[in-house]
Amino acid sequence: MAAQLALTRVSLTRDLIGLATPGAAGPKAAVASLTKRAGFRDGAMLALRFVQARFLSVWGLLLAAALCPPKVFADFAVFAALANFVSIAALLRFEAVFFQNSGRQHLGRAFRLALAAGTIFLSVMAAVILFAAAEGWVLRGFGALFLISLASRAAIRLILAEATAEGDFATIGNSNIVQALVQPGMMILLIWPLGPTALALFAADAFGHAVAAGYLAWRRRHSLLPLMHPSRWTRAELQASGREWKNSPTYLLPSALLSFGFSAAPLLALPLAGNPVLAAHVALATRLLDMPAQMFGAVTIPMVMSDLRKQEAPGRQRRARLLTLGMVALVATLFLAIALVAIIADEIILGGTKWGGIGEVMAIMALFYGCSALVGPLQEMGTFSSRPHDQMTANAIALAAVAAVIWGFGSLSPAMLAAIGLVSLARLLLHLRLTWTGIGDAQPIGARA
């Protein structure tokens, strides 16, 4: 918090000084300089807020882990993973269309289409859950909590996309902090009356996401209400928008789902572990490496997508290349440092303990998670591409290749992890090729000129 306050004060002082003393280049240069400083400040603020949210959420998770048996946490992991997976499809990826044009009218049409698609999808899911509960396949309480959690995640996805398109990084960062405070706190409060049960964790997840969605809606209300005004809703517009952007559910949605499946590759190999110690090392390394990968995506994706949305088509390819080079440098530095620290800590601190050897595992898996971290923003940048099918094909080939690797090795081993990392590297190269050459003057499929 202190770092955030200091950064705000320093940036504000510099901005005021810059505006008060325009140089010989004139007011346009002063405004451009201020915009660059503001962009850096916004990015740094977003990173700080996300780091704060991570630290704030740790205490609740650790306490809940101490109070709940392992099976309860395993059930909760399945619940959260399923909700995250299904929420990707809730809007049929129409939220990706927000960034293809910088016009407010385009954003409004895309927003209403995404909202209509999400409403229909959630209505279908409600009917499916009611049927499953009536047949006794799921408990009604669990089904209701899953639906609330799914709807909240879909709302967060929709409003975050709108806020990103409009460059409201403060709201994006603050929503992470709100959820980090509410969800672990509710987890502890619900464990007290309900006991250390899956119901308490499911309810905390649903409530935490609902509060975050409500916070986002309130912060963005002045922008969202005009987009949703009753006078703007027409069947003709929705039908025309659906025809215009039909490639979002055709290509972008399968690509996102395939990418989500690929990200779980190390976990898919765990059941093949013959060595329980190695399995434990892989499980812990997965949790440790997934955090910086998520943090990288959470900070870079809003900044990159908002920046590219403001670029005119002729200069967008050049800007995409510059952003890509910067992200490659950041990811390489970050995950190489993590690998080196893990190896050194393993030799100095963990040697001779049950966790001895985890440094080698983390160093090997750093390749997989580093490449996956970089693919996240590159995949979102593919929204501007005129070849979205190439992105979907790359993810499909990578998922099939990693499945073949796991099946071919037959048991979990460092060699298997290295092979999975090489597949992740090959997938990254395919995405880099698309980002480097496919974001130019050509309009994205279905986008208006």
PDB file of C-alpha atoms in Angstrom, residues 4-233:
ATOM      1  CA  GLN A   4       1.288   2.424  -4.304  1.00  0.00           C
ATOM      2  CA  LEU A   5       0.815   5.725  -2.430  1.00  0.00           C
ATOM      3  CA  ALA A   6       4.416   6.764  -3.065  1.00  0.00           C
ATOM      4  CA  LEU A   7       4.139   5.967  -6.752  1.00  0.00           C
ATOM      5  CA  THR A   8       0.931   7.981  -7.019  1.00  0.00           C
ATOM      6  CA  ARG A   9       2.508  11.043  -5.363  1.00  0.00           C
ATOM      7  CA  VAL A  10       5.700  10.908  -7.402  1.00  0.00           C
ATOM      8  CA  SER A  11       3.835  10.443 -10.686  1.00  0.00           C
ATOM      9  CA  LEU A  12       1.409  13.256  -9.887  1.00  0.00           C
ATOM     10  CA  THR A  13       4.257  15.616  -9.037  1.00  0.00           C
ATOM     11  CA  ARG A  14       6.077  14.804 -12.257  1.00  0.00           C
ATOM     12  CA  ASP A  15       2.927  15.253 -14.305  1.00  0.00           C
ATOM     13  CA  LEU A  16       2.264  18.663 -12.770  1.00  0.00           C
ATOM     14  CA  ILE A  17       5.831  19.770 -13.339  1.00  0.00           C
ATOM     15  CA  GLY A  18       5.706  18.524 -16.930  1.00  0.00           C
ATOM     16  CA  LEU A  19       2.507  20.472 -17.602  1.00  0.00           C
ATOM     17  CA  ALA A  20       3.744  23.611 -15.897  1.00  0.00           C
ATOM     18  CA  THR A  21       6.992  23.777 -17.883  1.00  0.00           C
ATOM     19  CA  PRO A  22       6.309  22.969 -21.520  1.00  0.00           C
ATOM     20  CA  GLY A  23       9.452  22.670 -23.573  1.00  0.00           C
ATOM     21  CA  ALA A  24      10.310  24.018 -26.934  1.00  0.00           C
ATOM     22  CA  ALA A  25       8.573  21.111 -28.639  1.00  0.00           C
ATOM     23  CA  GLY A  26       5.195  22.674 -27.823  1.00  0.00           C
ATOM     24  CA  PRO A  27       1.974  21.483 -26.183  1.00  0.00           C
ATOM     25  CA  LYS A  28       1.586  18.374 -28.363  1.00  0.00           C
ATOM     26  CA  ALA A  29       4.901  16.993 -27.154  1.00  0.00           C
ATOM     27  CA  ALA A  30       3.940  17.790 -23.560  1.00  0.00           C
ATOM     28  CA  VAL A  31       0.650  15.921 -23.934  1.00  0.00           C
ATOM     29  CA  ALA A  32       2.383  12.947 -25.569  1.00  0.00           C
ATOM     30  CA  SER A  33       4.950  12.840 -22.767  1.00  0.00           C
ATOM     31  CA  LEU A  34       2.215  13.002 -20.160  1.00  0.00           C
ATOM     32  CA  THR A  35       0.350  10.167 -21.881  1.00  0.00           C
ATOM     33  CA  LYS A  36       3.440   7.967 -21.785  1.00  0.00           C
ATOM     34  CA  ARG A  37       3.985   8.700 -18.089  1.00  0.00           C
ATOM     35  CA  ALA A  38       0.319   8.012 -17.383  1.00  0.00           C
ATOM     36  CA  GLY A  39       0.536   4.717 -19.249  1.00  0.00           C
ATOM     37  CA  PHE A  40       3.552   3.647 -17.202  1.00  0.00           C
ATOM     38  CA  ARG A  41       1.888   4.764 -13.984  1.00  0.00           C
ATOM     39  CA  ASP A  42      -1.329   2.888 -14.833  1.00  0.00           C
ATOM     40  CA  GLY A  43       0.626  -0.273 -15.581  1.00  0.00           C
ATOM     41  CA  ALA A  44       2.652  -0.010 -12.387  1.00  0.00           C
ATOM     42  CA  MET A  45      -0.505   0.664 -10.351  1.00  0.00           C
ATOM     43  CA  LEU A  46      -2.265  -2.333 -11.872  1.00  0.00           C
ATOM     44  CA  ALA A  47       0.721  -4.557 -11.055  1.00  0.00           C
ATOM     45  CA  LEU A  48       0.870  -3.273  -7.466  1.00  0.00           C
ATOM     46  CA  ARG A  49      -2.849  -3.803  -6.938  1.00  0.00           C
ATOM     47  CA  PHE A  50      -2.657  -7.359  -8.246  1.00  0.00           C
ATOM     48  CA  VAL A  51       0.317  -8.162  -6.007  1.00  0.00           C
ATOM     49  CA  GLN A  52      -1.569  -6.655  -3.062  1.00  0.00           C
ATOM     50  CA  ALA A  53      -4.595  -8.797  -3.871  1.00  0.00           C
ATOM     51  CA  ARG A  54      -2.459 -11.933  -3.952  1.00  0.00           C
ATOM     52  CA  PHE A  55      -0.903 -11.193  -0.569  1.00  0.00           C
ATOM     53  CA  LEU A  56      -4.273 -10.309   0.943  1.00  0.00           C
ATOM     54  CA  SER A  57      -5.818 -13.598  -0.198  1.00  0.00           C
ATOM     55  CA  VAL A  58      -3.002 -15.811   1.093  1.00  0.00           C
ATOM     56  CA  TRP A  59      -3.878 -15.584   4.776  1.00  0.00           C
ATOM     57  CA  GLY A  60      -7.444 -16.797   4.305  1.00  0.00           C
ATOM     58  CA  LEU A  61      -6.425 -19.689   2.077  1.00  0.00           C
ATOM     59  CA  LEU A  62      -3.745 -20.838   4.508  1.00  0.00           C
ATOM     60  CA  LEU A  63      -6.145 -20.732   7.447  1.00  0.00           C
ATOM     61  CA  ALA A  64      -8.870 -22.508   5.514  1.00  0.00           C
ATOM     62  CA  ALA A  65      -6.354 -25.137   4.392  1.00  0.00           C
ATOM     63  CA  ALA A  66      -5.443 -25.730   8.032  1.00  0.00           C
ATOM     64  CA  LEU A  67      -9.110 -26.113   9.030  1.00  0.00           C
ATOM     65  CA  CYS A  68     -10.401 -28.206   6.109  1.00  0.00           C
ATOM     66  CA  PRO A  69      -9.475 -31.802   5.250  1.00  0.00           C
ATOM     67  CA  PRO A  70      -7.635 -32.407   1.956  1.00  0.00           C
ATOM     68  CA  LYS A  71     -10.681 -33.965   0.254  1.00  0.00           C
ATOM     69  CA  VAL A  72     -12.709 -30.801   0.808  1.00  0.00           C
ATOM     70  CA  PHE A  73     -10.007 -28.720  -0.834  1.00  0.00           C
ATOM     71  CA  ALA A  74      -9.802 -31.193  -3.708  1.00  0.00           C
ATOM     72  CA  ASP A  75     -13.570 -30.905  -4.257  1.00  0.00           C
ATOM     73  CA  PHE A  76     -13.283 -27.127  -4.158  1.00  0.00           C
ATOM     74  CA  ALA A  77     -10.465 -27.194  -6.734  1.00  0.00           C
ATOM     75  CA  VAL A  78     -12.702 -29.188  -9.089  1.00  0.00           C
ATOM     76  CA  PHE A  79     -15.614 -26.780  -8.473  1.00  0.00           C
ATOM     77  CA  ALA A  80     -13.488 -23.705  -9.209  1.00  0.00           C
ATOM     78  CA  ALA A  81     -11.820 -25.230 -12.270  1.00  0.00           C
ATOM     79  CA  LEU A  82     -15.185 -26.270 -13.733  1.00  0.00           C
ATOM     80  CA  ALA A  83     -16.701 -22.832 -13.089  1.00  0.00           C
ATOM     81  CA  ASN A  84     -13.702 -21.120 -14.704  1.00  0.00           C
ATOM     82  CA  PHE A  85     -13.855 -23.423 -17.725  1.00  0.00           C
ATOM     83  CA  VAL A  86     -17.591 -23.000 -18.313  1.00  0.00           C
ATOM     84  CA  SER A  87     -17.406 -19.221 -17.769  1.00  0.00           C
ATOM     85  CA  ILE A  88     -15.105 -18.940 -20.796  1.00  0.00           C
ATOM     86  CA  ALA A  89     -18.021 -20.084 -22.970  1.00  0.00           C
ATOM     87  CA  ALA A  90     -20.680 -17.988 -21.211  1.00  0.00           C
ATOM     88  CA  LEU A  91     -20.249 -14.961 -23.497  1.00  0.00           C
ATOM     89  CA  LEU A  92     -19.279 -17.037 -26.561  1.00  0.00           C
ATOM     90  CA  ARG A  93     -16.122 -14.878 -26.644  1.00  0.00           C
ATOM     91  CA  PHE A  94     -18.049 -11.899 -27.999  1.00  0.00           C
ATOM     92  CA  GLU A  95     -16.223  -9.801 -25.397  1.00  0.00           C
ATOM     93  CA  ALA A  96     -13.121 -10.185 -27.582  1.00  0.00           C
ATOM     94  CA  VAL A  97     -14.863  -8.106 -30.259  1.00  0.00           C
ATOM     95  CA  PHE A  98     -14.738  -5.051 -27.964  1.00  0.00           C
ATOM     96  CA  PHE A  99     -11.124  -4.381 -28.983  1.00  0.00           C
ATOM     97  CA  GLN A 100     -11.376  -4.642 -32.756  1.00  0.00           C
ATOM     98  CA  ASN A 101     -12.468  -1.015 -33.108  1.00  0.00           C
ATOM     99  CA  SER A 102     -11.919   2.081 -30.969  1.00  0.00           C
ATOM    100  CA  GLY A 103     -15.390   3.518 -31.640  1.00  0.00           C
ATOM    101  CA  ARG A 104     -17.966   3.804 -28.860  1.00  0.00           C
ATOM    102  CA  GLN A 105     -20.764   2.674 -31.171  1.00  0.00           C
ATOM    103  CA  HIS A 106     -18.860  -0.517 -32.007  1.00  0.00           C
ATOM    104  CA  LEU A 107     -18.293  -1.172 -28.300  1.00  0.00           C
ATOM    105  CA  GLY A 108     -21.992  -0.691 -27.550  1.00  0.00           C
ATOM    106  CA  ARG A 109     -23.115  -3.124 -30.239  1.00  0.00           C
ATOM    107  CA  ALA A 110     -20.571  -5.742 -29.150  1.00  0.00           C
ATOM    108  CA  PHE A 111     -21.453  -5.267 -25.474  1.00  0.00           C
ATOM    109  CA  ARG A 112     -25.181  -5.782 -26.065  1.00  0.00           C
ATOM    110  CA  LEU A 113     -24.486  -8.875 -28.168  1.00  0.00           C
ATOM    111  CA  ALA A 114     -22.221 -10.352 -25.465  1.00  0.00           C
ATOM    112  CA  LEU A 115     -24.795  -9.567 -22.760  1.00  0.00           C
ATOM    113  CA  ALA A 116     -27.589 -11.204 -24.772  1.00  0.00           C
ATOM    114  CA  ALA A 117     -25.453 -14.285 -25.450  1.00  0.00           C
ATOM    115  CA  GLY A 118     -24.531 -14.539 -21.761  1.00  0.00           C
ATOM    116  CA  THR A 119     -28.154 -14.263 -20.674  1.00  0.00           C
ATOM    117  CA  ILE A 120     -29.210 -17.072 -23.019  1.00  0.00           C
ATOM    118  CA  PHE A 121     -26.253 -19.243 -21.988  1.00  0.00           C
ATOM    119  CA  LEU A 122     -26.954 -18.813 -18.268  1.00  0.00           C
ATOM    120  CA  SER A 123     -30.660 -19.557 -18.819  1.00  0.00           C
ATOM    121  CA  VAL A 124     -29.717 -22.833 -20.509  1.00  0.00           C
ATOM    122  CA  MET A 125     -27.283 -23.662 -17.688  1.00  0.00           C
ATOM    123  CA  ALA A 126     -30.009 -22.953 -15.113  1.00  0.00           C
ATOM    124  CA  ALA A 127     -32.325 -25.404 -16.890  1.00  0.00           C
ATOM    125  CA  VAL A 128     -29.553 -28.027 -17.017  1.00  0.00           C
ATOM    126  CA  ILE A 129     -28.783 -27.620 -13.304  1.00  0.00           C
ATOM    127  CA  LEU A 130     -32.475 -27.822 -12.361  1.00  0.00           C
ATOM    128  CA  PHE A 131     -32.833 -31.019 -14.371  1.00  0.00           C
ATOM    129  CA  ALA A 132     -29.684 -32.518 -12.795  1.00  0.00           C
ATOM    130  CA  ALA A 133     -30.962 -31.612  -9.313  1.00  0.00           C
ATOM    131  CA  ALA A 134     -34.403 -33.123 -10.055  1.00  0.00           C
ATOM    132  CA  GLU A 135     -32.710 -36.347 -11.168  1.00  0.00           C
ATOM    133  CA  GLY A 136     -30.621 -36.399  -8.004  1.00  0.00           C
ATOM    134  CA  TRP A 137     -27.318 -36.083  -9.838  1.00  0.00           C
ATOM    135  CA  VAL A 138     -26.289 -32.988  -7.884  1.00  0.00           C
ATOM    136  CA  LEU A 139     -27.459 -31.432  -4.648  1.00  0.00           C
ATOM    137  CA  ARG A 140     -29.695 -28.422  -5.174  1.00  0.00           C
ATOM    138  CA  GLY A 141     -27.586 -26.233  -2.910  1.00  0.00           C
ATOM    139  CA  PHE A 142     -24.408 -27.064  -4.792  1.00  0.00           C
ATOM    140  CA  GLY A 143     -26.156 -26.512  -8.118  1.00  0.00           C
ATOM    141  CA  ALA A 144     -27.439 -23.097  -7.012  1.00  0.00           C
ATOM    142  CA  LEU A 145     -23.989 -22.041  -5.786  1.00  0.00           C
ATOM    143  CA  PHE A 146     -22.407 -23.197  -9.037  1.00  0.00           C
ATOM    144  CA  LEU A 147     -24.902 -21.142 -11.046  1.00  0.00           C
ATOM    145  CA  ILE A 148     -24.260 -18.039  -8.900  1.00  0.00           C
ATOM    146  CA  SER A 149     -20.513 -18.499  -9.219  1.00  0.00           C
ATOM    147  CA  LEU A 150     -20.794 -19.031 -12.983  1.00  0.00           C
ATOM    148  CA  ALA A 151     -23.033 -15.982 -13.489  1.00  0.00           C
ATOM    149  CA  SER A 152     -20.705 -13.839 -11.368  1.00  0.00           C
ATOM    150  CA  ARG A 153     -17.647 -14.973 -13.315  1.00  0.00           C
ATOM    151  CA  ALA A 154     -19.416 -14.209 -16.599  1.00  0.00           C
ATOM    152  CA  ALA A 155     -20.371 -10.734 -15.346  1.00  0.00           C
ATOM    153  CA  ILE A 156     -16.792 -10.089 -14.219  1.00  0.00           C
ATOM    154  CA  ARG A 157     -15.472 -11.214 -17.601  1.00  0.00           C
ATOM    155  CA  LEU A 158     -17.928  -8.918 -19.424  1.00  0.00           C
ATOM    156  CA  ILE A 159     -17.340  -5.795 -17.335  1.00  0.00           C
ATOM    157  CA  LEU A 160     -13.576  -6.275 -17.143  1.00  0.00           C
ATOM    158  CA  ALA A 161     -13.465  -6.459 -20.936  1.00  0.00           C
ATOM    159  CA  GLU A 162     -15.437  -3.209 -21.177  1.00  0.00           C
ATOM    160  CA  ALA A 163     -13.211  -1.526 -18.563  1.00  0.00           C
ATOM    161  CA  THR A 164     -10.090  -2.744 -20.366  1.00  0.00           C
ATOM    162  CA  ALA A 165     -11.350  -1.413 -23.686  1.00  0.00           C
ATOM    163  CA  GLU A 166     -11.932   1.982 -22.074  1.00  0.00           C
ATOM    164  CA  GLY A 167      -8.608   1.938 -20.193  1.00  0.00           C
ATOM    165  CA  ASP A 168     -10.028   1.972 -16.640  1.00  0.00           C
ATOM    166  CA  PHE A 169      -7.140   0.124 -15.004  1.00  0.00           C
ATOM    167  CA  ALA A 170      -7.918   1.464 -11.524  1.00  0.00           C
ATOM    168  CA  THR A 171     -11.236  -0.376 -11.481  1.00  0.00           C
ATOM    169  CA  ILE A 172      -9.602  -3.558 -12.780  1.00  0.00           C
ATOM    170  CA  GLY A 173      -6.961  -3.487 -10.052  1.00  0.00           C
ATOM    171  CA  ASN A 174      -9.363  -2.553  -7.267  1.00  0.00           C
ATOM    172  CA  SER A 175     -11.743  -5.383  -8.168  1.00  0.00           C
ATOM    173  CA  ASN A 176      -8.918  -7.859  -7.482  1.00  0.00           C
ATOM    174  CA  ILE A 177      -8.395  -6.352  -4.042  1.00  0.00           C
ATOM    175  CA  VAL A 178     -12.137  -6.413  -3.251  1.00  0.00           C
ATOM    176  CA  GLN A 179     -12.378 -10.097  -4.119  1.00  0.00           C
ATOM    177  CA  ALA A 180      -9.144 -10.888  -2.246  1.00  0.00           C
ATOM    178  CA  LEU A 181     -10.590  -9.326   0.899  1.00  0.00           C
ATOM    179  CA  VAL A 182     -14.135 -10.704   0.663  1.00  0.00           C
ATOM    180  CA  GLN A 183     -13.685 -14.284  -0.518  1.00  0.00           C
ATOM    181  CA  PRO A 184     -11.139 -15.549   2.074  1.00  0.00           C
ATOM    182  CA  GLY A 185     -12.967 -13.662   4.817  1.00  0.00           C
ATOM    183  CA  MET A 186     -16.264 -15.298   3.868  1.00  0.00           C
ATOM    184  CA  MET A 187     -14.493 -18.639   3.731  1.00  0.00           C
ATOM    185  CA  ILE A 188     -13.474 -18.334   7.373  1.00  0.00           C
ATOM    186  CA  LEU A 189     -16.858 -16.975   8.491  1.00  0.00           C
ATOM    187  CA  LEU A 190     -18.755 -19.802   6.764  1.00  0.00           C
ATOM    188  CA  ILE A 191     -16.481 -22.528   8.104  1.00  0.00           C
ATOM    189  CA  TRP A 192     -17.484 -21.461  11.632  1.00  0.00           C
ATOM    190  CA  PRO A 193     -21.264 -22.216  11.325  1.00  0.00           C
ATOM    191  CA  LEU A 194     -21.149 -24.821   8.504  1.00  0.00           C
ATOM    192  CA  GLY A 195     -17.972 -26.612   9.518  1.00  0.00           C
ATOM    193  CA  PRO A 196     -14.980 -27.439   7.297  1.00  0.00           C
ATOM    194  CA  THR A 197     -17.181 -28.650   4.440  1.00  0.00           C
ATOM    195  CA  ALA A 198     -17.249 -28.209   0.693  1.00  0.00           C
ATOM    196  CA  LEU A 199     -20.465 -26.209   1.068  1.00  0.00           C
ATOM    197  CA  ALA A 200     -18.634 -23.489   3.006  1.00  0.00           C
ATOM    198  CA  LEU A 201     -15.904 -23.175   0.365  1.00  0.00           C
ATOM    199  CA  PHE A 202     -18.386 -23.251  -2.538  1.00  0.00           C
ATOM    200  CA  ALA A 203     -20.521 -20.549  -0.899  1.00  0.00           C
ATOM    201  CA  ALA A 204     -17.482 -18.355  -0.214  1.00  0.00           C
ATOM    202  CA  ASP A 205     -16.418 -18.663  -3.846  1.00  0.00           C
ATOM    203  CA  ALA A 206     -19.886 -17.732  -5.119  1.00  0.00           C
ATOM    204  CA  PHE A 207     -20.247 -14.828  -2.698  1.00  0.00           C
ATOM    205  CA  GLY A 208     -16.749 -13.490  -3.375  1.00  0.00           C
ATOM    206  CA  HIS A 209     -17.256 -13.444  -7.134  1.00  0.00           C
ATOM    207  CA  ALA A 210     -20.751 -11.933  -6.766  1.00  0.00           C
ATOM    208  CA  VAL A 211     -19.380  -9.070  -4.653  1.00  0.00           C
ATOM    209  CA  ALA A 212     -16.565  -8.462  -7.149  1.00  0.00           C
ATOM    210  CA  ALA A 213     -19.087  -8.389 -10.010  1.00  0.00           C
ATOM    211  CA  GLY A 214     -21.282  -5.953  -8.085  1.00  0.00           C
ATOM    212  CA  TYR A 215     -18.304  -3.710  -7.357  1.00  0.00           C
ATOM    213  CA  LEU A 216     -17.303  -3.659 -11.022  1.00  0.00           C
ATOM    214  CA  ALA A 217     -20.860  -2.867 -12.124  1.00  0.00           C
ATOM    215  CA  TRP A 218     -21.065   0.005  -9.634  1.00  0.00           C
ATOM    216  CA  ARG A 219     -17.691   1.480 -10.616  1.00  0.00           C
ATOM    217  CA  ARG A 220     -18.517   1.277 -14.336  1.00  0.00           C
ATOM    218  CA  ARG A 221     -22.213   2.232 -14.064  1.00  0.00           C
ATOM    219  CA  HIS A 222     -21.799   5.592 -15.803  1.00  0.00           C
ATOM    220  CA  SER A 223     -20.309   3.834 -18.811  1.00  0.00           C
ATOM    221  CA  LEU A 224     -22.492   0.698 -18.776  1.00  0.00           C
ATOM    222  CA  LEU A 225     -25.924   2.291 -18.379  1.00  0.00           C
ATOM    223  CA  PRO A 226     -25.795   4.177 -21.709  1.00  0.00           C
ATOM    224  CA  LEU A 227     -24.737   0.961 -23.459  1.00  0.00           C
ATOM    225  CA  MET A 228     -27.719  -0.908 -21.988  1.00  0.00           C
ATOM    226  CA  HIS A 229     -30.371   1.817 -22.401  1.00  0.00           C
ATOM    227  CA  PRO A 230     -33.686   0.215 -23.486  1.00  0.00           C
ATOM    228  CA  SER A 231     -33.848   2.416 -26.581  1.00  0.00           C
ATOM    229  CA  ARG A 232     -30.672   0.828 -27.933  1.00  0.00           C
ATOM    230  CA  TRP A 233     -31.955  -2.756 -27.853  1.00  0.00           C
TER     231      TRP A 233
END
